PDB file of C-alpha atoms in Angstrom:
ATOM      1  CA  MET A   1      17.830  65.378 143.566  1.00  0.00           C
ATOM      2  CA  LEU A   2      14.810  67.156 145.091  1.00  0.00           C
ATOM      3  CA  GLU A   3      16.595  70.511 144.809  1.00  0.00           C
ATOM      4  CA  PHE A   4      17.319  69.816 141.146  1.00  0.00           C
ATOM      5  CA  LEU A   5      13.653  68.917 140.484  1.00  0.00           C
ATOM      6  CA  LYS A   6      12.476  72.019 142.341  1.00  0.00           C
ATOM      7  CA  SER A   7      14.859  74.217 140.368  1.00  0.00           C
ATOM      8  CA  LEU A   8      13.802  72.607 137.086  1.00  0.00           C
ATOM      9  CA  ASP A   9      10.125  73.048 137.978  1.00  0.00           C
ATOM     10  CA  GLU A  10      10.652  76.734 138.734  1.00  0.00           C
ATOM     11  CA  SER A  11      12.627  77.256 135.509  1.00  0.00           C
ATOM     12  CA  LEU A  12       9.886  75.585 133.470  1.00  0.00           C
ATOM     13  CA  LEU A  13       7.262  77.662 135.294  1.00  0.00           C
ATOM     14  CA  PHE A  14       8.984  80.925 134.378  1.00  0.00           C
ATOM     15  CA  PHE A  15       9.509  79.795 130.787  1.00  0.00           C
ATOM     16  CA  PHE A  16       5.884  78.707 130.165  1.00  0.00           C
ATOM     17  CA  ASN A  17       4.376  81.475 132.286  1.00  0.00           C
ATOM     18  CA  GLY A  18       6.539  83.947 130.384  1.00  0.00           C
ATOM     19  CA  LEU A  19       4.811  83.045 127.113  1.00  0.00           C
ATOM     20  CA  HIS A  20       1.944  85.367 127.987  1.00  0.00           C
ATOM     21  CA  HIS A  21       0.349  88.105 125.913  1.00  0.00           C
ATOM     22  CA  PRO A  22      -2.369  90.606 126.898  1.00  0.00           C
ATOM     23  CA  ILE A  23      -4.662  89.246 124.174  1.00  0.00           C
ATOM     24  CA  LEU A  24      -4.286  85.686 125.500  1.00  0.00           C
ATOM     25  CA  ASP A  25      -4.873  86.557 129.166  1.00  0.00           C
ATOM     26  CA  PRO A  26      -8.701  86.623 129.021  1.00  0.00           C
ATOM     27  CA  VAL A  27      -8.709  83.624 126.655  1.00  0.00           C
ATOM     28  CA  MET A  28      -6.653  81.515 129.061  1.00  0.00           C
ATOM     29  CA  TYR A  29      -8.668  82.738 132.035  1.00  0.00           C
ATOM     30  CA  THR A  30     -11.899  81.701 130.296  1.00  0.00           C
ATOM     31  CA  ALA A  31     -10.421  78.382 129.131  1.00  0.00           C
ATOM     32  CA  THR A  32      -9.464  77.455 132.703  1.00  0.00           C
ATOM     33  CA  GLN A  33     -13.107  77.673 133.795  1.00  0.00           C
ATOM     34  CA  THR A  34     -15.550  74.764 133.611  1.00  0.00           C
ATOM     35  CA  TRP A  35     -18.511  76.451 131.891  1.00  0.00           C
ATOM     36  CA  PRO A  36     -16.943  76.976 128.412  1.00  0.00           C
ATOM     37  CA  TRP A  37     -16.507  73.216 128.123  1.00  0.00           C
ATOM     38  CA  VAL A  38     -20.133  72.313 128.933  1.00  0.00           C
ATOM     39  CA  PRO A  39     -21.020  71.777 125.225  1.00  0.00           C
ATOM     40  CA  MET A  40     -18.104  69.336 124.911  1.00  0.00           C
ATOM     41  CA  TYR A  41     -19.243  67.474 128.032  1.00  0.00           C
ATOM     42  CA  ALA A  42     -22.782  67.315 126.646  1.00  0.00           C
ATOM     43  CA  PHE A  43     -21.450  65.941 123.352  1.00  0.00           C
ATOM     44  CA  LEU A  44     -19.468  63.282 125.221  1.00  0.00           C
ATOM     45  CA  LEU A  45     -22.612  62.259 127.094  1.00  0.00           C
ATOM     46  CA  PHE A  46     -24.386  62.015 123.745  1.00  0.00           C
ATOM     47  CA  LEU A  47     -21.614  59.727 122.412  1.00  0.00           C
ATOM     48  CA  ILE A  48     -21.871  57.578 125.533  1.00  0.00           C
ATOM     49  CA  TRP A  49     -25.636  57.303 125.060  1.00  0.00           C
ATOM     50  CA  LYS A  50     -25.137  56.520 121.360  1.00  0.00           C
ATOM     51  CA  THR A  51     -22.618  53.795 122.242  1.00  0.00           C
ATOM     52  CA  HIS A  52     -24.243  52.231 125.290  1.00  0.00           C
ATOM     53  CA  GLY A  53     -27.873  53.382 125.099  1.00  0.00           C
ATOM     54  CA  LEU A  54     -30.034  53.128 128.185  1.00  0.00           C
ATOM     55  CA  GLN A  55     -27.835  50.279 129.371  1.00  0.00           C
ATOM     56  CA  GLY A  56     -25.065  52.836 129.866  1.00  0.00           C
ATOM     57  CA  TRP A  57     -26.133  53.792 133.408  1.00  0.00           C
ATOM     58  CA  TRP A  58     -22.847  52.374 134.653  1.00  0.00           C
ATOM     59  CA  THR A  59     -20.906  54.929 132.611  1.00  0.00           C
ATOM     60  CA  LEU A  60     -22.452  57.725 134.696  1.00  0.00           C
ATOM     61  CA  ILE A  61     -21.170  55.966 137.809  1.00  0.00           C
ATOM     62  CA  GLY A  62     -17.752  55.875 136.146  1.00  0.00           C
ATOM     63  CA  ILE A  63     -17.846  59.621 135.433  1.00  0.00           C
ATOM     64  CA  PHE A  64     -18.896  60.364 139.001  1.00  0.00           C
ATOM     65  CA  LEU A  65     -16.158  58.124 140.437  1.00  0.00           C
ATOM     66  CA  ALA A  66     -13.429  59.475 138.132  1.00  0.00           C
ATOM     67  CA  ILE A  67     -14.074  63.059 139.181  1.00  0.00           C
ATOM     68  CA  LEU A  68     -14.593  62.117 142.827  1.00  0.00           C
ATOM     69  CA  PHE A  69     -11.353  60.122 143.028  1.00  0.00           C
ATOM     70  CA  ALA A  70      -9.220  62.637 141.110  1.00  0.00           C
ATOM     71  CA  ASP A  71     -10.575  65.743 142.795  1.00  0.00           C
ATOM     72  CA  GLN A  72     -10.617  64.397 146.329  1.00  0.00           C
ATOM     73  CA  PHE A  73      -7.206  62.758 146.119  1.00  0.00           C
ATOM     74  CA  THR A  74      -5.555  65.962 144.912  1.00  0.00           C
ATOM     75  CA  SER A  75      -7.601  68.527 146.875  1.00  0.00           C
ATOM     76  CA  ALA A  76      -8.367  66.753 150.130  1.00  0.00           C
ATOM     77  CA  PHE A  77      -5.216  64.648 150.474  1.00  0.00           C
ATOM     78  CA  MET A  78      -2.254  65.833 148.382  1.00  0.00           C
ATOM     79  CA  LYS A  79      -2.550  69.618 148.720  1.00  0.00           C
ATOM     80  CA  PRO A  80      -2.765  69.696 152.533  1.00  0.00           C
ATOM     81  CA  PHE A  81      -0.297  66.808 152.927  1.00  0.00           C
ATOM     82  CA  PHE A  82       2.480  68.315 150.789  1.00  0.00           C
ATOM     83  CA  GLY A  83       1.644  71.947 151.591  1.00  0.00           C
ATOM     84  CA  ARG A  84       3.451  73.329 148.541  1.00  0.00           C
ATOM     85  CA  LEU A  85       2.503  76.955 147.946  1.00  0.00           C
ATOM     86  CA  ARG A  86       1.074  77.840 144.593  1.00  0.00           C
ATOM     87  CA  PRO A  87       3.478  80.011 142.582  1.00  0.00           C
ATOM     88  CA  CYS A  88       1.071  82.951 142.852  1.00  0.00           C
ATOM     89  CA  GLN A  89       1.047  82.534 146.658  1.00  0.00           C
ATOM     90  CA  ASN A  90       4.854  82.576 146.861  1.00  0.00           C
ATOM     91  CA  GLN A  91       6.000  86.109 147.724  1.00  0.00           C
ATOM     92  CA  ASP A  92       9.473  85.372 146.282  1.00  0.00           C
ATOM     93  CA  PHE A  93       7.883  85.193 142.827  1.00  0.00           C
ATOM     94  CA  ALA A  94       5.731  88.347 143.073  1.00  0.00           C
ATOM     95  CA  GLU A  95       7.925  90.360 140.697  1.00  0.00           C
ATOM     96  CA  LEU A  96       8.745  87.469 138.360  1.00  0.00           C
ATOM     97  CA  LEU A  97       5.399  85.792 137.751  1.00  0.00           C
ATOM     98  CA  HIS A  98       2.634  86.805 135.380  1.00  0.00           C
ATOM     99  CA  THR A  99      -0.804  86.319 136.943  1.00  0.00           C
ATOM    100  CA  TYR A 100      -4.247  87.245 135.723  1.00  0.00           C
ATOM    101  CA  LYS A 101      -7.403  87.559 137.872  1.00  0.00           C
ATOM    102  CA  THR A 102      -7.028  84.323 139.841  1.00  0.00           C
ATOM    103  CA  CYS A 103      -4.772  82.516 142.236  1.00  0.00           C
ATOM    104  CA  GLY A 104      -6.826  79.797 143.922  1.00  0.00           C
ATOM    105  CA  GLY A 105      -6.206  78.273 147.321  1.00  0.00           C
ATOM    106  CA  LYS A 106      -2.963  78.389 149.243  1.00  0.00           C
ATOM    107  CA  PHE A 107      -1.526  75.040 148.116  1.00  0.00           C
ATOM    108  CA  GLY A 108      -1.234  73.652 144.592  1.00  0.00           C
ATOM    109  CA  PHE A 109       0.437  70.244 144.550  1.00  0.00           C
ATOM    110  CA  ALA A 110      -1.027  68.458 142.667  1.00  0.00           C
ATOM    111  CA  SER A 111      -3.306  70.216 140.207  1.00  0.00           C
ATOM    112  CA  SER A 112      -6.967  69.266 140.508  1.00  0.00           C
ATOM    113  CA  HIS A 113      -7.615  70.742 137.057  1.00  0.00           C
ATOM    114  CA  ALA A 114      -5.056  68.370 135.578  1.00  0.00           C
ATOM    115  CA  ALA A 115      -6.278  65.409 137.616  1.00  0.00           C
ATOM    116  CA  ASN A 116      -9.942  65.952 136.709  1.00  0.00           C
ATOM    117  CA  SER A 117      -9.351  66.570 133.006  1.00  0.00           C
ATOM    118  CA  PHE A 118      -7.006  63.601 132.575  1.00  0.00           C
ATOM    119  CA  ALA A 119      -9.411  61.411 134.572  1.00  0.00           C
ATOM    120  CA  ILE A 120     -12.194  62.338 132.135  1.00  0.00           C
ATOM    121  CA  ALA A 121      -9.944  61.819 129.087  1.00  0.00           C
ATOM    122  CA  THR A 122      -8.809  58.403 130.327  1.00  0.00           C
ATOM    123  CA  LEU A 123     -12.320  57.316 131.255  1.00  0.00           C
ATOM    124  CA  MET A 124     -13.783  58.436 127.908  1.00  0.00           C
ATOM    125  CA  TRP A 125     -11.003  56.631 126.059  1.00  0.00           C
ATOM    126  CA  GLN A 126     -11.939  53.446 127.916  1.00  0.00           C
ATOM    127  CA  LEU A 127     -15.697  53.937 127.502  1.00  0.00           C
ATOM    128  CA  ILE A 128     -15.994  54.957 123.857  1.00  0.00           C
ATOM    129  CA  GLY A 129     -12.482  55.075 122.378  1.00  0.00           C
ATOM    130  CA  LYS A 130     -12.912  51.902 120.345  1.00  0.00           C
ATOM    131  CA  LYS A 131     -16.021  53.185 118.603  1.00  0.00           C
ATOM    132  CA  TYR A 132     -14.869  56.810 118.415  1.00  0.00           C
ATOM    133  CA  PRO A 133     -11.054  56.863 118.061  1.00  0.00           C
ATOM    134  CA  HIS A 134     -11.077  60.659 117.845  1.00  0.00           C
ATOM    135  CA  VAL A 135     -11.802  60.675 121.583  1.00  0.00           C
ATOM    136  CA  LYS A 136      -8.018  60.438 121.969  1.00  0.00           C
ATOM    137  CA  TRP A 137      -7.966  64.194 121.297  1.00  0.00           C
ATOM    138  CA  LEU A 138      -9.382  64.637 124.786  1.00  0.00           C
ATOM    139  CA  PHE A 139      -5.828  64.121 126.040  1.00  0.00           C
ATOM    140  CA  LEU A 140      -4.767  67.193 124.055  1.00  0.00           C
ATOM    141  CA  TRP A 141      -7.702  69.113 125.559  1.00  0.00           C
ATOM    142  CA  ALA A 142      -6.654  67.945 129.046  1.00  0.00           C
ATOM    143  CA  ALA A 143      -3.085  69.104 128.388  1.00  0.00           C
ATOM    144  CA  PHE A 144      -4.278  72.527 127.161  1.00  0.00           C
ATOM    145  CA  PHE A 145      -6.767  72.863 130.039  1.00  0.00           C
ATOM    146  CA  SER A 146      -3.938  72.036 132.453  1.00  0.00           C
ATOM    147  CA  TYR A 147      -1.470  74.396 130.750  1.00  0.00           C
ATOM    148  CA  THR A 148      -3.806  77.330 131.389  1.00  0.00           C
ATOM    149  CA  ARG A 149      -2.987  76.868 135.086  1.00  0.00           C
ATOM    150  CA  VAL A 150       0.742  77.391 134.447  1.00  0.00           C
ATOM    151  CA  TYR A 151       0.002  80.313 132.112  1.00  0.00           C
ATOM    152  CA  LEU A 152      -2.038  81.973 134.875  1.00  0.00           C
ATOM    153  CA  GLY A 153       0.688  81.358 137.452  1.00  0.00           C
ATOM    154  CA  VAL A 154      -1.400  79.157 139.751  1.00  0.00           C
ATOM    155  CA  HIS A 155       0.527  75.892 139.231  1.00  0.00           C
ATOM    156  CA  TYR A 156       4.025  74.660 138.588  1.00  0.00           C
ATOM    157  CA  PRO A 157       4.500  72.302 135.625  1.00  0.00           C
ATOM    158  CA  GLY A 158       5.281  69.544 138.165  1.00  0.00           C
ATOM    159  CA  ASP A 159       1.849  70.079 139.729  1.00  0.00           C
ATOM    160  CA  ILE A 160       0.348  69.510 136.285  1.00  0.00           C
ATOM    161  CA  ILE A 161       2.413  66.425 135.469  1.00  0.00           C
ATOM    162  CA  VAL A 162       1.658  64.721 138.776  1.00  0.00           C
ATOM    163  CA  GLY A 163      -2.007  65.766 138.532  1.00  0.00           C
ATOM    164  CA  ALA A 164      -2.195  64.238 135.038  1.00  0.00           C
ATOM    165  CA  ILE A 165      -0.726  60.959 136.298  1.00  0.00           C
ATOM    166  CA  VAL A 166      -3.072  60.868 139.289  1.00  0.00           C
ATOM    167  CA  GLY A 167      -6.040  61.707 137.054  1.00  0.00           C
ATOM    168  CA  SER A 168      -5.190  59.031 134.503  1.00  0.00           C
ATOM    169  CA  ILE A 169      -4.944  56.412 137.244  1.00  0.00           C
ATOM    170  CA  CYS A 170      -8.223  57.599 138.803  1.00  0.00           C
ATOM    171  CA  GLY A 171      -9.987  57.560 135.430  1.00  0.00           C
ATOM    172  CA  TYR A 172      -8.868  54.015 134.726  1.00  0.00           C
ATOM    173  CA  LEU A 173      -9.759  52.874 138.249  1.00  0.00           C
ATOM    174  CA  ALA A 174     -13.222  54.444 137.903  1.00  0.00           C
ATOM    175  CA  TYR A 175     -13.671  52.615 134.603  1.00  0.00           C
ATOM    176  CA  LEU A 176     -12.706  49.269 136.151  1.00  0.00           C
ATOM    177  CA  ILE A 177     -15.086  49.738 139.090  1.00  0.00           C
ATOM    178  CA  SER A 178     -18.039  50.899 136.985  1.00  0.00           C
ATOM    179  CA  PHE A 179     -17.488  48.200 134.353  1.00  0.00           C
ATOM    180  CA  THR A 180     -17.286  45.537 137.084  1.00  0.00           C
ATOM    181  CA  LEU A 181     -20.577  46.834 138.527  1.00  0.00           C
ATOM    182  CA  HIS A 182     -22.101  46.651 135.056  1.00  0.00           C
ATOM    183  CA  LYS A 183     -20.947  43.045 134.542  1.00  0.00           C
ATOM    184  CA  PHE A 184     -22.197  42.101 138.000  1.00  0.00           C
ATOM    185  CA  ALA A 185     -25.612  43.699 137.354  1.00  0.00           C
ATOM    186  CA  ARG A 186     -25.916  41.920 133.983  1.00  0.00           C
ATOM    187  CA  LYS A 187     -25.059  38.609 135.611  1.00  0.00           C
ATOM    188  CA  ILE A 188     -27.714  39.089 138.305  1.00  0.00           C
ATOM    189  CA  THR A 189     -30.426  40.135 135.847  1.00  0.00           C
ATOM    190  CA  SER A 190     -29.653  37.294 133.442  1.00  0.00           C
ATOM    191  CA  ASN A 191     -30.140  34.642 136.125  1.00  0.00           C
TER     192      ASN A 191
END
């Protein structure tokens, strides 16, 4: 079963990585960075403030926890534990894989990009999704942001899928913790 999954993952990698074009290379490289998305993050903070006002301090704790949990679980635990080489680090793929400017660290399972972006999407959905249903489009952004990693040859699709699952769980867990802190603080201040 593991051999089948590995073979499927490699086949999907070569299919999606093979959809490259010289015009898209710099676009995907830029899209995989954090800085182009800063205006979106600022807008999300504005929506949080608009929804929760100054009482929304707990949402910032949620954001911090979501990124901390997702990033640390994938980078500090999963990557060294599983020790799966990134595709761009695998010498067997040197002639078959399209890469552009970046490779990242030695190991890639699971994707921190996927975990972090899906953690943010899940958390935002919980925080402001009822008031702003269009926040659901953050999941599409997270999928695109994650796909850039396969396009650039730094992750297998399986790295992305597992990273997305881990990130979604971390985002929801961060929401539960921060919301519980908020309820606890309100209870203390109301007494």
